[in-house]
PDB file of C-alpha atoms and ligand atoms in Angstrom:
ATOM      1  CA  UNK J   1      22.442 -24.481   9.302  1.00  0.00           C
ATOM      2  CA  UNK J   2      22.953 -21.635  10.980  1.00  0.00           C
ATOM      3  CA  UNK J   3      26.256 -22.932  12.216  1.00  0.00           C
ATOM      4  CA  UNK J   4      27.378 -23.493   8.630  1.00  0.00           C
ATOM      5  CA  UNK J   5      26.268 -20.192   7.145  1.00  0.00           C
ATOM      6  CA  UNK J   6      27.017 -17.965  10.507  1.00  0.00           C
ATOM      7  CA  UNK J   7      30.603 -15.242   9.975  1.00  0.00           C
ATOM      8  CA  UNK J   8      31.605 -16.704   6.251  1.00  0.00           C
ATOM      9  CA  UNK J   9      31.993 -14.526   3.339  1.00  0.00           C
ATOM     10  CA  UNK J  10      28.644 -15.621   1.116  1.00  0.00           C
ATOM     11  CA  UNK J  11      26.554 -15.214   4.709  1.00  0.00           C
ATOM     12  CA  UNK J  12      28.163 -11.355   4.795  1.00  0.00           C
ATOM     13  CA  UNK J  13      26.825 -10.783   1.637  1.00  0.00           C
ATOM     14  CA  UNK J  14      23.786 -11.658   1.299  1.00  0.00           C
ATOM     15  CA  UNK J  15      22.630  -9.596   4.065  1.00  0.00           C
ATOM     16  CA  UNK J  16      24.649  -6.731   1.959  1.00  0.00           C
ATOM     17  CA  UNK J  17      23.046  -6.781   0.208  1.00  0.00           C
ATOM     18  CA  UNK J  18      19.437  -6.600   1.968  1.00  0.00           C
ATOM     19  CA  UNK J  19      20.688  -3.946   3.551  1.00  0.00           C
ATOM     20  CA  UNK J  20      21.834  -2.343   0.866  1.00  0.00           C
ATOM     21  CA  UNK J  21      18.462  -3.061  -1.091  1.00  0.00           C
ATOM     22  CA  UNK J  22      16.609  -1.097   1.415  1.00  0.00           C
ATOM     23  CA  UNK J  23      18.690   1.685   1.662  1.00  0.00           C
ATOM     24  CA  UNK J  24      18.400   4.745   3.928  1.00  0.00           C
ATOM     25  CA  UNK J  25      15.350   3.560   4.666  1.00  0.00           C
ATOM     26  CA  UNK J  26      16.591   0.987   6.141  1.00  0.00           C
ATOM     27  CA  UNK J  27      18.651  -0.598   9.066  1.00  0.00           C
ATOM     28  CA  UNK J  28      21.635  -2.047   9.978  1.00  0.00           C
ATOM     29  CA  UNK J  29      21.330  -6.229  10.125  1.00  0.00           C
ATOM     30  CA  UNK J  30      24.433  -7.176  10.007  1.00  0.00           C
ATOM     31  CA  UNK J  31      25.288  -8.329  13.707  1.00  0.00           C
ATOM     32  CA  UNK J  32      27.845 -10.669  14.584  1.00  0.00           C
ATOM     33  CA  UNK J  33      25.998 -13.988  14.655  1.00  0.00           C
ATOM     34  CA  UNK J  34      22.978 -12.893  12.012  1.00  0.00           C
ATOM     35  CA  UNK J  35      22.054 -15.118   9.721  1.00  0.00           C
ATOM     36  CA  UNK J  36      20.021 -14.493   6.559  1.00  0.00           C
ATOM     37  CA  UNK J  37      18.420 -18.802   6.451  1.00  0.00           C
ATOM     38  CA  UNK J  38      15.704 -16.891   4.056  1.00  0.00           C
ATOM     39  CA  UNK J  39      13.511 -14.231   1.316  1.00  0.00           C
ATOM     40  CA  UNK J  40      10.246 -14.786  -0.545  1.00  0.00           C
ATOM     41  CA  UNK J  41       7.868 -12.433  -1.342  1.00  0.00           C
ATOM     42  CA  UNK J  42       4.098 -12.797   0.749  1.00  0.00           C
ATOM     43  CA  UNK J  43       1.414 -11.619   0.629  1.00  0.00           C
ATOM     44  CA  UNK J  44       0.574  -9.168   3.666  1.00  0.00           C
ATOM     45  CA  UNK J  45      -3.219  -7.895   4.468  1.00  0.00           C
ATOM     46  CA  UNK J  46      -3.201  -4.739   5.104  1.00  0.00           C
ATOM     47  CA  UNK J  47      -6.374  -1.951   6.361  1.00  0.00           C
ATOM     48  CA  UNK J  48      -7.491  -1.904   2.801  1.00  0.00           C
ATOM     49  CA  UNK J  49      -6.184  -5.031   0.119  1.00  0.00           C
ATOM     50  CA  UNK J  50      -3.753  -7.751   0.455  1.00  0.00           C
ATOM     51  CA  UNK J  51      -0.034  -6.258  -1.153  1.00  0.00           C
ATOM     52  CA  UNK J  52       2.876  -8.472  -2.040  1.00  0.00           C
ATOM     53  CA  UNK J  53       6.007  -7.932   1.356  1.00  0.00           C
ATOM     54  CA  UNK J  54       9.713  -8.935   1.010  1.00  0.00           C
ATOM     55  CA  UNK J  55       9.931 -10.349   3.769  1.00  0.00           C
ATOM     56  CA  UNK J  56      13.438 -11.853   5.164  1.00  0.00           C
ATOM     57  CA  UNK J  57      14.130 -15.282   7.688  1.00  0.00           C
ATOM     58  CA  UNK J  58      17.524 -13.960   9.927  1.00  0.00           C
ATOM     59  CA  UNK J  59      17.557 -16.370  12.475  1.00  0.00           C
ATOM     60  CA  UNK J  60      16.826 -13.712  15.112  1.00  0.00           C
ATOM     61  CA  UNK J  61      14.306 -11.411  13.558  1.00  0.00           C
ATOM     62  CA  UNK J  62      12.116 -11.404  10.389  1.00  0.00           C
ATOM     63  CA  UNK J  63      12.696  -8.701   8.870  1.00  0.00           C
ATOM     64  CA  UNK J  64      10.096  -7.227   5.672  1.00  0.00           C
ATOM     65  CA  UNK J  65       9.259  -4.303   3.651  1.00  0.00           C
ATOM     66  CA  UNK J  66       7.537  -2.926   0.722  1.00  0.00           C
ATOM     67  CA  UNK J  67       8.831  -3.203  -2.680  1.00  0.00           C
ATOM     68  CA  UNK J  68       9.792  -0.894  -5.290  1.00  0.00           C
ATOM     69  CA  UNK J  69      10.893  -2.336  -7.275  1.00  0.00           C
ATOM     70  CA  UNK J  70      11.366  -5.431  -8.868  1.00  0.00           C
ATOM     71  CA  UNK J  71      13.403  -7.033  -5.729  1.00  0.00           C
ATOM     72  CA  UNK J  72      16.312  -4.326  -5.670  1.00  0.00           C
ATOM     73  CA  UNK J  73      14.103  -1.627  -3.821  1.00  0.00           C
ATOM     74  CA  UNK J  74      12.279  -1.799  -0.767  1.00  0.00           C
ATOM     75  CA  UNK J  75      11.521   0.128   1.391  1.00  0.00           C
ATOM     76  CA  UNK J  76       9.196   0.758   5.097  1.00  0.00           C
ATOM     77  CA  UNK J  77      11.506  -1.868   6.741  1.00  0.00           C
ATOM     78  CA  UNK J  78       9.892  -3.605  10.161  1.00  0.00           C
ATOM     79  CA  UNK J  79      12.033  -5.747  11.797  1.00  0.00           C
ATOM     80  CA  UNK J  80       9.946  -8.758  14.084  1.00  0.00           C
ATOM     81  CA  UNK J  81      12.600 -10.262  17.219  1.00  0.00           C
ATOM     82  CA  UNK J  82      11.731 -14.036  16.489  1.00  0.00           C
ATOM     83  CA  UNK J  83      10.673 -14.087  20.799  1.00  0.00           C
ATOM     84  CA  UNK J  84       8.363 -13.304  20.298  1.00  0.00           C
ATOM     85  CA  UNK J  85       6.618 -14.585  17.903  1.00  0.00           C
ATOM     86  CA  UNK J  86       4.068 -16.958  17.787  1.00  0.00           C
ATOM     87  CA  UNK J  87       2.178 -18.422  14.510  1.00  0.00           C
ATOM     88  CA  UNK J  88      -1.142 -19.045  14.026  1.00  0.00           C
ATOM     89  CA  UNK J  89      -2.144 -21.105  11.273  1.00  0.00           C
ATOM     90  CA  UNK J  90      -6.165 -19.538   9.360  1.00  0.00           C
ATOM     91  CA  UNK J  91      -8.403 -22.185   8.009  1.00  0.00           C
ATOM     92  CA  UNK J  92      -8.521 -22.316   4.384  1.00  0.00           C
ATOM     93  CA  UNK J  93     -11.210 -20.405   2.208  1.00  0.00           C
ATOM     94  CA  UNK J  94     -12.585 -20.306  -0.998  1.00  0.00           C
ATOM     95  CA  UNK J  95     -10.903 -17.183  -0.786  1.00  0.00           C
ATOM     96  CA  UNK J  96      -7.537 -17.606   0.880  1.00  0.00           C
ATOM     97  CA  UNK J  97      -5.254 -20.293   1.129  1.00  0.00           C
ATOM     98  CA  UNK J  98      -2.251 -20.431   2.722  1.00  0.00           C
ATOM     99  CA  UNK J  99      -3.010 -18.364   5.245  1.00  0.00           C
ATOM    100  CA  UNK J 100      -1.138 -18.119   8.567  1.00  0.00           C
ATOM    101  CA  UNK J 101      -1.341 -15.393  11.055  1.00  0.00           C
ATOM    102  CA  UNK J 102       2.534 -14.073  12.391  1.00  0.00           C
ATOM    103  CA  UNK J 103       1.262 -12.387  15.856  1.00  0.00           C
ATOM    104  CA  UNK J 104       3.299 -10.028  18.562  1.00  0.00           C
ATOM    105  CA  UNK J 105       2.310  -8.276  21.036  1.00  0.00           C
ATOM    106  CA  UNK J 106       2.749  -5.002  19.251  1.00  0.00           C
ATOM    107  CA  UNK J 107       1.163  -7.090  15.930  1.00  0.00           C
ATOM    108  CA  UNK J 108      -0.511  -9.101  14.815  1.00  0.00           C
ATOM    109  CA  UNK J 109      -1.012  -9.596  10.443  1.00  0.00           C
ATOM    110  CA  UNK J 110      -2.042 -12.081   8.890  1.00  0.00           C
ATOM    111  CA  UNK J 111      -0.135 -13.425   5.335  1.00  0.00           C
ATOM    112  CA  UNK J 112      -0.307 -15.598   2.547  1.00  0.00           C
ATOM    113  CA  UNK J 113       1.827 -17.430   0.992  1.00  0.00           C
ATOM    114  CA  UNK J 114       1.321 -18.270  -3.399  1.00  0.00           C
ATOM    115  CA  UNK J 115       1.420 -22.226  -2.454  1.00  0.00           C
ATOM    116  CA  UNK J 116       1.449 -24.911   0.536  1.00  0.00           C
ATOM    117  CA  UNK J 117       4.298 -26.319   0.210  1.00  0.00           C
ATOM    118  CA  UNK J 118       5.976 -22.117   0.901  1.00  0.00           C
ATOM    119  CA  UNK J 119       3.308 -21.955   3.156  1.00  0.00           C
ATOM    120  CA  UNK J 120       4.919 -24.975   5.218  1.00  0.00           C
ATOM    121  CA  UNK J 121       8.736 -24.195   4.504  1.00  0.00           C
ATOM    122  CA  UNK J 122       7.379 -20.799   6.000  1.00  0.00           C
ATOM    123  CA  UNK J 123       6.027 -22.110   9.157  1.00  0.00           C
ATOM    124  CA  UNK J 124       8.392 -24.423  10.167  1.00  0.00           C
ATOM    125  CA  UNK J 125      11.481 -22.608   9.580  1.00  0.00           C
ATOM    126  CA  UNK J 126      10.004 -19.550  11.144  1.00  0.00           C
ATOM    127  CA  UNK J 127       9.272 -22.162  14.422  1.00  0.00           C
ATOM    128  CA  UNK J 128      12.199 -23.475  14.133  1.00  0.00           C
ATOM    129  CA  UNK J 129      14.157 -19.849  15.052  1.00  0.00           C
ATOM    130  CA  UNK J 130      10.940 -18.962  17.069  1.00  0.00           C
ATOM    131  CA  UNK J 131      12.047 -22.578  18.943  1.00  0.00           C
ATOM    132  CA  UNK J 132      15.915 -21.601  19.195  1.00  0.00           C
ATOM    133  CA  UNK J 133      15.550 -18.110  20.644  1.00  0.00           C
ATOM    134  CA  UNK J 134      13.455 -18.818  23.027  1.00  0.00           C
ATOM    135  CA  UNK J 135      16.088 -22.343  23.980  1.00  0.00           C
ATOM    136  CA  UNK J 136      19.421 -19.314  23.787  1.00  0.00           C
ATOM    137  CA  UNK J 137      17.363 -16.453  25.297  1.00  0.00           C
ATOM    138  CA  UNK J 138      15.178 -18.176  28.087  1.00  0.00           C
ATOM    139  CA  UNK J 139      12.758 -16.847  27.367  1.00  0.00           C
ATOM    140  CA  UNK J 140       8.792 -17.785  27.888  1.00  0.00           C
ATOM    141  CA  UNK J 141       6.971 -17.933  24.453  1.00  0.00           C
ATOM    142  CA  UNK J 142       4.794 -14.628  24.590  1.00  0.00           C
ATOM    143  CA  UNK J 143       1.129 -15.820  25.914  1.00  0.00           C
ATOM    144  CA  UNK J 144      -0.433 -11.513  24.263  1.00  0.00           C
ATOM    145  CA  UNK J 145      -0.909 -10.732  21.042  1.00  0.00           C
ATOM    146  CA  UNK J 146      -2.294  -7.978  19.723  1.00  0.00           C
ATOM    147  CA  UNK J 147      -5.381  -8.213  18.356  1.00  0.00           C
ATOM    148  CA  UNK J 148      -5.131  -8.890  14.329  1.00  0.00           C
ATOM    149  CA  UNK J 149      -7.425  -5.571  12.757  1.00  0.00           C
ATOM    150  CA  UNK J 150     -10.001  -6.821  10.184  1.00  0.00           C
ATOM    151  CA  UNK J 151      -9.432  -5.964   6.781  1.00  0.00           C
ATOM    152  CA  UNK J 152     -12.370  -2.536   6.093  1.00  0.00           C
ATOM    153  CA  UNK J 153     -13.790  -4.797   3.428  1.00  0.00           C
ATOM    154  CA  UNK J 154     -14.985  -7.494   6.024  1.00  0.00           C
ATOM    155  CA  UNK J 155     -17.864  -5.237   6.762  1.00  0.00           C
ATOM    156  CA  UNK J 156     -20.292  -2.434   5.735  1.00  0.00           C
ATOM    157  CA  UNK J 157     -21.734  -1.352   8.955  1.00  0.00           C
ATOM    158  CA  UNK J 158     -20.321  -1.180  12.396  1.00  0.00           C
ATOM    159  CA  UNK J 159     -19.418  -3.983  14.116  1.00  0.00           C
ATOM    160  CA  UNK J 160     -19.961  -3.213  17.911  1.00  0.00           C
ATOM    161  CA  UNK J 161     -23.964  -1.381  17.197  1.00  0.00           C
ATOM    162  CA  UNK J 162     -23.840  -2.923  13.875  1.00  0.00           C
ATOM    163  CA  UNK J 163     -25.861   0.356  12.890  1.00  0.00           C
ATOM    164  CA  UNK J 164     -23.984   2.740  11.294  1.00  0.00           C
ATOM    165  CA  UNK J 165     -23.736   2.339   7.792  1.00  0.00           C
ATOM    166  CA  UNK J 166     -19.919   3.338   6.094  1.00  0.00           C
ATOM    167  CA  UNK J 167     -19.805   5.289   2.661  1.00  0.00           C
ATOM    168  CA  UNK J 168     -17.535   7.519   2.486  1.00  0.00           C
ATOM    169  CA  UNK J 169     -18.224  10.097   4.709  1.00  0.00           C
ATOM    170  CA  UNK J 170     -18.269   8.040   7.653  1.00  0.00           C
ATOM    171  CA  UNK J 171     -15.621   6.501   8.289  1.00  0.00           C
ATOM    172  CA  UNK J 172     -13.893   3.459   9.008  1.00  0.00           C
ATOM    173  CA  UNK J 173     -12.006   2.938  12.377  1.00  0.00           C
ATOM    174  CA  UNK J 174     -10.050   0.496  14.749  1.00  0.00           C
ATOM    175  CA  UNK J 175     -10.081  -0.575  17.653  1.00  0.00           C
ATOM    176  CA  UNK J 176      -7.029  -1.615  18.983  1.00  0.00           C
ATOM    177  CA  UNK J 177      -7.880  -4.252  21.305  1.00  0.00           C
ATOM    178  CA  UNK J 178     -10.312  -5.818  19.493  1.00  0.00           C
ATOM    179  CA  UNK J 179      -9.040  -4.768  15.839  1.00  0.00           C
ATOM    180  CA  UNK J 180     -12.697  -4.345  14.839  1.00  0.00           C
ATOM    181  CA  UNK J 181     -14.081  -2.247  12.074  1.00  0.00           C
ATOM    182  CA  UNK J 182     -16.249  -0.104  14.789  1.00  0.00           C
ATOM    183  CA  UNK J 183     -17.309   3.665  14.104  1.00  0.00           C
ATOM    184  CA  UNK J 184     -16.987   7.407  15.489  1.00  0.00           C
ATOM    185  CA  UNK J 185     -19.653   6.469  18.155  1.00  0.00           C
ATOM    186  CA  UNK J 186     -19.102   4.068  19.737  1.00  0.00           C
ATOM    187  CA  UNK J 187     -14.695   4.528  19.334  1.00  0.00           C
ATOM    188  CA  UNK J 188     -14.733   7.377  21.456  1.00  0.00           C
ATOM    189  CA  UNK J 189     -12.518   6.408  23.726  1.00  0.00           C
ATOM    190  CA  UNK J 190      -8.388   6.255  24.266  1.00  0.00           C
ATOM    191  CA  UNK J 191      -6.844   3.851  26.855  1.00  0.00           C
ATOM    192  CA  UNK J 192      -3.225   3.240  27.692  1.00  0.00           C
ATOM    193  CA  UNK J 193      -2.034   0.520  26.165  1.00  0.00           C
ATOM    194  CA  UNK J 194       1.941   0.297  27.132  1.00  0.00           C
ATOM    195  CA  UNK J 195       1.973  -2.967  24.791  1.00  0.00           C
ATOM    196  CA  UNK J 196       1.562  -0.947  21.760  1.00  0.00           C
ATOM    197  CA  UNK J 197       2.109   3.498  22.680  1.00  0.00           C
ATOM    198  CA  UNK J 198       3.031   5.247  24.527  1.00  0.00           C
ATOM    199  CA  UNK J 199       0.138   7.518  24.559  1.00  0.00           C
ATOM    200  CA  UNK J 200      -3.750   6.927  24.896  1.00  0.00           C
ATOM    201  CA  UNK J 201      -5.208   4.884  21.483  1.00  0.00           C
ATOM    202  CA  UNK J 202      -8.603   4.686  20.504  1.00  0.00           C
ATOM    203  CA  UNK J 203     -11.067   1.521  22.059  1.00  0.00           C
ATOM    204  CA  UNK J 204     -14.356   0.596  21.289  1.00  0.00           C
ATOM    205  CA  UNK J 205     -16.846   1.065  23.781  1.00  0.00           C
ATOM    206  CA  UNK J 206     -16.990  -2.885  25.176  1.00  0.00           C
ATOM    207  CA  UNK J 207     -13.333  -3.028  24.853  1.00  0.00           C
ATOM    208  CA  UNK J 208     -12.782   0.853  26.942  1.00  0.00           C
ATOM    209  CA  UNK J 209     -15.433  -1.383  29.492  1.00  0.00           C
ATOM    210  CA  UNK J 210     -14.085  -4.684  30.166  1.00  0.00           C
ATOM    211  CA  UNK J 211     -10.250  -2.082  29.548  1.00  0.00           C
ATOM    212  CA  UNK J 212     -11.790   0.651  32.756  1.00  0.00           C
ATOM    213  CA  UNK J 213     -13.499  -2.069  34.843  1.00  0.00           C
ATOM    214  CA  UNK J 214     -10.180  -4.932  35.206  1.00  0.00           C
ATOM    215  CA  UNK J 215      -7.704  -1.573  35.633  1.00  0.00           C
ATOM    216  CA  UNK J 216     -10.453  -1.005  38.402  1.00  0.00           C
ATOM    217  CA  UNK J 217      -9.850  -4.245  39.559  1.00  0.00           C
ATOM    218  CA  UNK J 218      -6.120  -4.135  40.116  1.00  0.00           C
ATOM    219  CA  UNK J 219      -6.408  -0.871  41.119  1.00  0.00           C
ATOM    220  CA  UNK J 220      -8.639  -2.216  44.450  1.00  0.00           C
ATOM    221  CA  UNK J 221      -6.113  -4.940  44.923  1.00  0.00           C
ATOM    222  CA  UNK J 222      -3.250  -3.003  45.149  1.00  0.00           C
ATOM    223  CA  UNK J 223      -5.538  -0.953  47.990  1.00  0.00           C
ATOM    224  CA  UNK J 224      -5.412  -4.080  49.328  1.00  0.00           C
ATOM    225  CA  UNK J 225      -2.215  -5.603  49.303  1.00  0.00           C
ATOM    226  CA  UNK J 226      -0.025  -2.678  49.667  1.00  0.00           C
ATOM    227  CA  UNK J 227       0.391   0.376  52.368  1.00  0.00           C
ATOM    228  CA  UNK J 228       3.319   1.905  51.962  1.00  0.00           C
ATOM    229  CA  UNK J 229       4.528   0.902  48.873  1.00  0.00           C
ATOM    230  CA  UNK J 230       4.719   3.141  45.129  1.00  0.00           C
ATOM    231  CA  UNK J 231       0.751   3.287  44.206  1.00  0.00           C
ATOM    232  CA  UNK J 232       0.105   2.226  40.357  1.00  0.00           C
ATOM    233  CA  UNK J 233       1.966   1.044  38.477  1.00  0.00           C
ATOM    234  CA  UNK J 234       4.385   3.074  36.443  1.00  0.00           C
ATOM    235  CA  UNK J 235       1.953   1.648  33.301  1.00  0.00           C
ATOM    236  CA  UNK J 236      -1.368   2.380  34.709  1.00  0.00           C
ATOM    237  CA  UNK J 237      -1.134   5.758  35.630  1.00  0.00           C
ATOM    238  CA  UNK J 238      -3.287   8.548  33.095  1.00  0.00           C
ATOM    239  CA  UNK J 239      -4.575   4.776  31.856  1.00  0.00           C
ATOM    240  CA  UNK J 240      -7.874   7.165  30.841  1.00  0.00           C
ATOM    241  CA  UNK J 241      -7.715  10.222  28.585  1.00  0.00           C
ATOM    242  CA  UNK J 242     -10.895  10.780  27.357  1.00  0.00           C
ATOM    243  CA  UNK J 243      -9.756  13.721  25.390  1.00  0.00           C
ATOM    244  CA  UNK J 244      -9.641  12.463  21.113  1.00  0.00           C
ATOM    245  CA  UNK J 245      -5.742  11.956  19.915  1.00  0.00           C
ATOM    246  CA  UNK J 246      -6.657  13.163  17.346  1.00  0.00           C
ATOM    247  CA  UNK J 247      -6.516  10.601  13.467  1.00  0.00           C
ATOM    248  CA  UNK J 248      -6.363   7.187  12.948  1.00  0.00           C
ATOM    249  CA  UNK J 249      -2.275   7.109  11.900  1.00  0.00           C
ATOM    250  CA  UNK J 250      -3.223   3.978  10.279  1.00  0.00           C
ATOM    251  CA  UNK J 251      -0.764   0.909   9.781  1.00  0.00           C
ATOM    252  CA  UNK J 252       2.091   2.605   8.085  1.00  0.00           C
ATOM    253  CA  UNK J 253       2.928   0.610   5.344  1.00  0.00           C
ATOM    254  CA  UNK J 254      -0.859   0.772   4.028  1.00  0.00           C
ATOM    255  CA  UNK J 255      -0.064   4.351   2.067  1.00  0.00           C
ATOM    256  CA  UNK J 256       2.795   2.988   0.846  1.00  0.00           C
ATOM    257  CA  UNK J 257       3.009   1.856  -3.645  1.00  0.00           C
ATOM    258  CA  UNK J 258       4.106  -1.242  -4.314  1.00  0.00           C
ATOM    259  CA  UNK J 259       4.825  -2.398  -6.769  1.00  0.00           C
ATOM    260  CA  UNK J 260       2.036  -4.139  -7.688  1.00  0.00           C
ATOM    261  CA  UNK J 261       2.035  -6.564 -10.702  1.00  0.00           C
ATOM    262  CA  UNK J 262       5.118  -7.676 -11.466  1.00  0.00           C
ATOM    263  CA  UNK J 263       6.742  -9.086  -8.750  1.00  0.00           C
ATOM    264  CA  UNK J 264       8.181 -12.540  -8.349  1.00  0.00           C
ATOM    265  CA  UNK J 265       6.573 -15.280  -6.171  1.00  0.00           C
ATOM    266  CA  UNK J 266       9.991 -16.835  -5.118  1.00  0.00           C
ATOM    267  CA  UNK J 267      10.552 -17.979  -2.715  1.00  0.00           C
ATOM    268  CA  UNK J 268      14.448 -19.102  -1.628  1.00  0.00           C
ATOM    269  CA  UNK J 269      15.377 -21.079   2.085  1.00  0.00           C
ATOM    270  CA  UNK J 270      19.170 -21.214   2.228  1.00  0.00           C
ATOM    271  CA  UNK J 271      19.023 -24.499   3.889  1.00  0.00           C
ATOM    272  CA  UNK J 272      17.406 -26.152   1.560  1.00  0.00           C
ATOM    273  CA  UNK J 273      18.370 -29.302   0.275  1.00  0.00           C
ATOM    274  CA  UNK J 274      19.874 -29.613   3.487  1.00  0.00           C
ATOM    275  CA  UNK J 275      17.666 -31.043   6.612  1.00  0.00           C
ATOM    276  CA  UNK J 276      16.079 -28.551   8.603  1.00  0.00           C
ATOM    277  CA  UNK J 277      17.359 -30.671  11.569  1.00  0.00           C
ATOM    278  CA  UNK J 278      20.632 -31.201  10.128  1.00  0.00           C
ATOM    279  CA  UNK J 279      19.761 -27.250  12.451  1.00  0.00           C
ATOM    280  CA  UNK J 280      20.798 -29.036  15.417  1.00  0.00           C
ATOM    281  CA  UNK J 281      24.517 -30.890  13.814  1.00  0.00           C
TER     282      UNK J 281
HETATM  283 ZN1  LIG D   1     -21.046   2.106  15.810  1.00  0.00          ZN
HETATM  284 ZN1  LIG D   2     -12.368  -3.419  21.174  1.00  0.00          ZN
END
């Protein structure tokens, strides 16, 4: 399907349409060999609540954004290279169905589809694209993933000390390492997590102890091994910084409005009707 659609007029038109829907807020998406394979609305679990987001599956990237106007205007574009993606199916609960997790080293989050069939379509299409991308680039599937943030509503008390009760005055914070919801007291430390940010990030007390111990161990090993070679890998330099870097700048899109309500649960895979395995022919 990719080969069949690549370099076709219809594919170029579809990609141009996506670009224009994001307007100036988006990146150029057209690239030689890039094919738009499908699109649809998924519900993304954000920090405060679950929100509809538009998703576009290309053969090499997954693009999503918030919906400003039904179908024709999107913003807060995110682009995820598929070779970095791992999917994890999540079990059904009474409140939450058809969910799975999209995991990358930088960010992991939970989405859900409108039906079991749609969920299956999304997962199999994405996984097929990931497989092909890995094959094409010769990369190994990534094994390190950012922890997804536990939604605010999931807990009224700090998940570390289990003492502090959150309120309008007592803010929730998120540990960037484990994703737990913690109080200010339990997340005073900052640690450099190079995969996530060039700046030290808020971590909970438990993660801080583990990270610091791990860093000490790595430094000791380094000292034993190397005499004369560079002292420290760049990514460890200045790993610890006690000072607060200020407030959490929380998940980008959480502040974004969205066209709540009137969105379609329409999913379209341009490969529909063609068995996915015809990909290989
Ligand atoms: Zn606490
Ligand atoms: Zn933590």
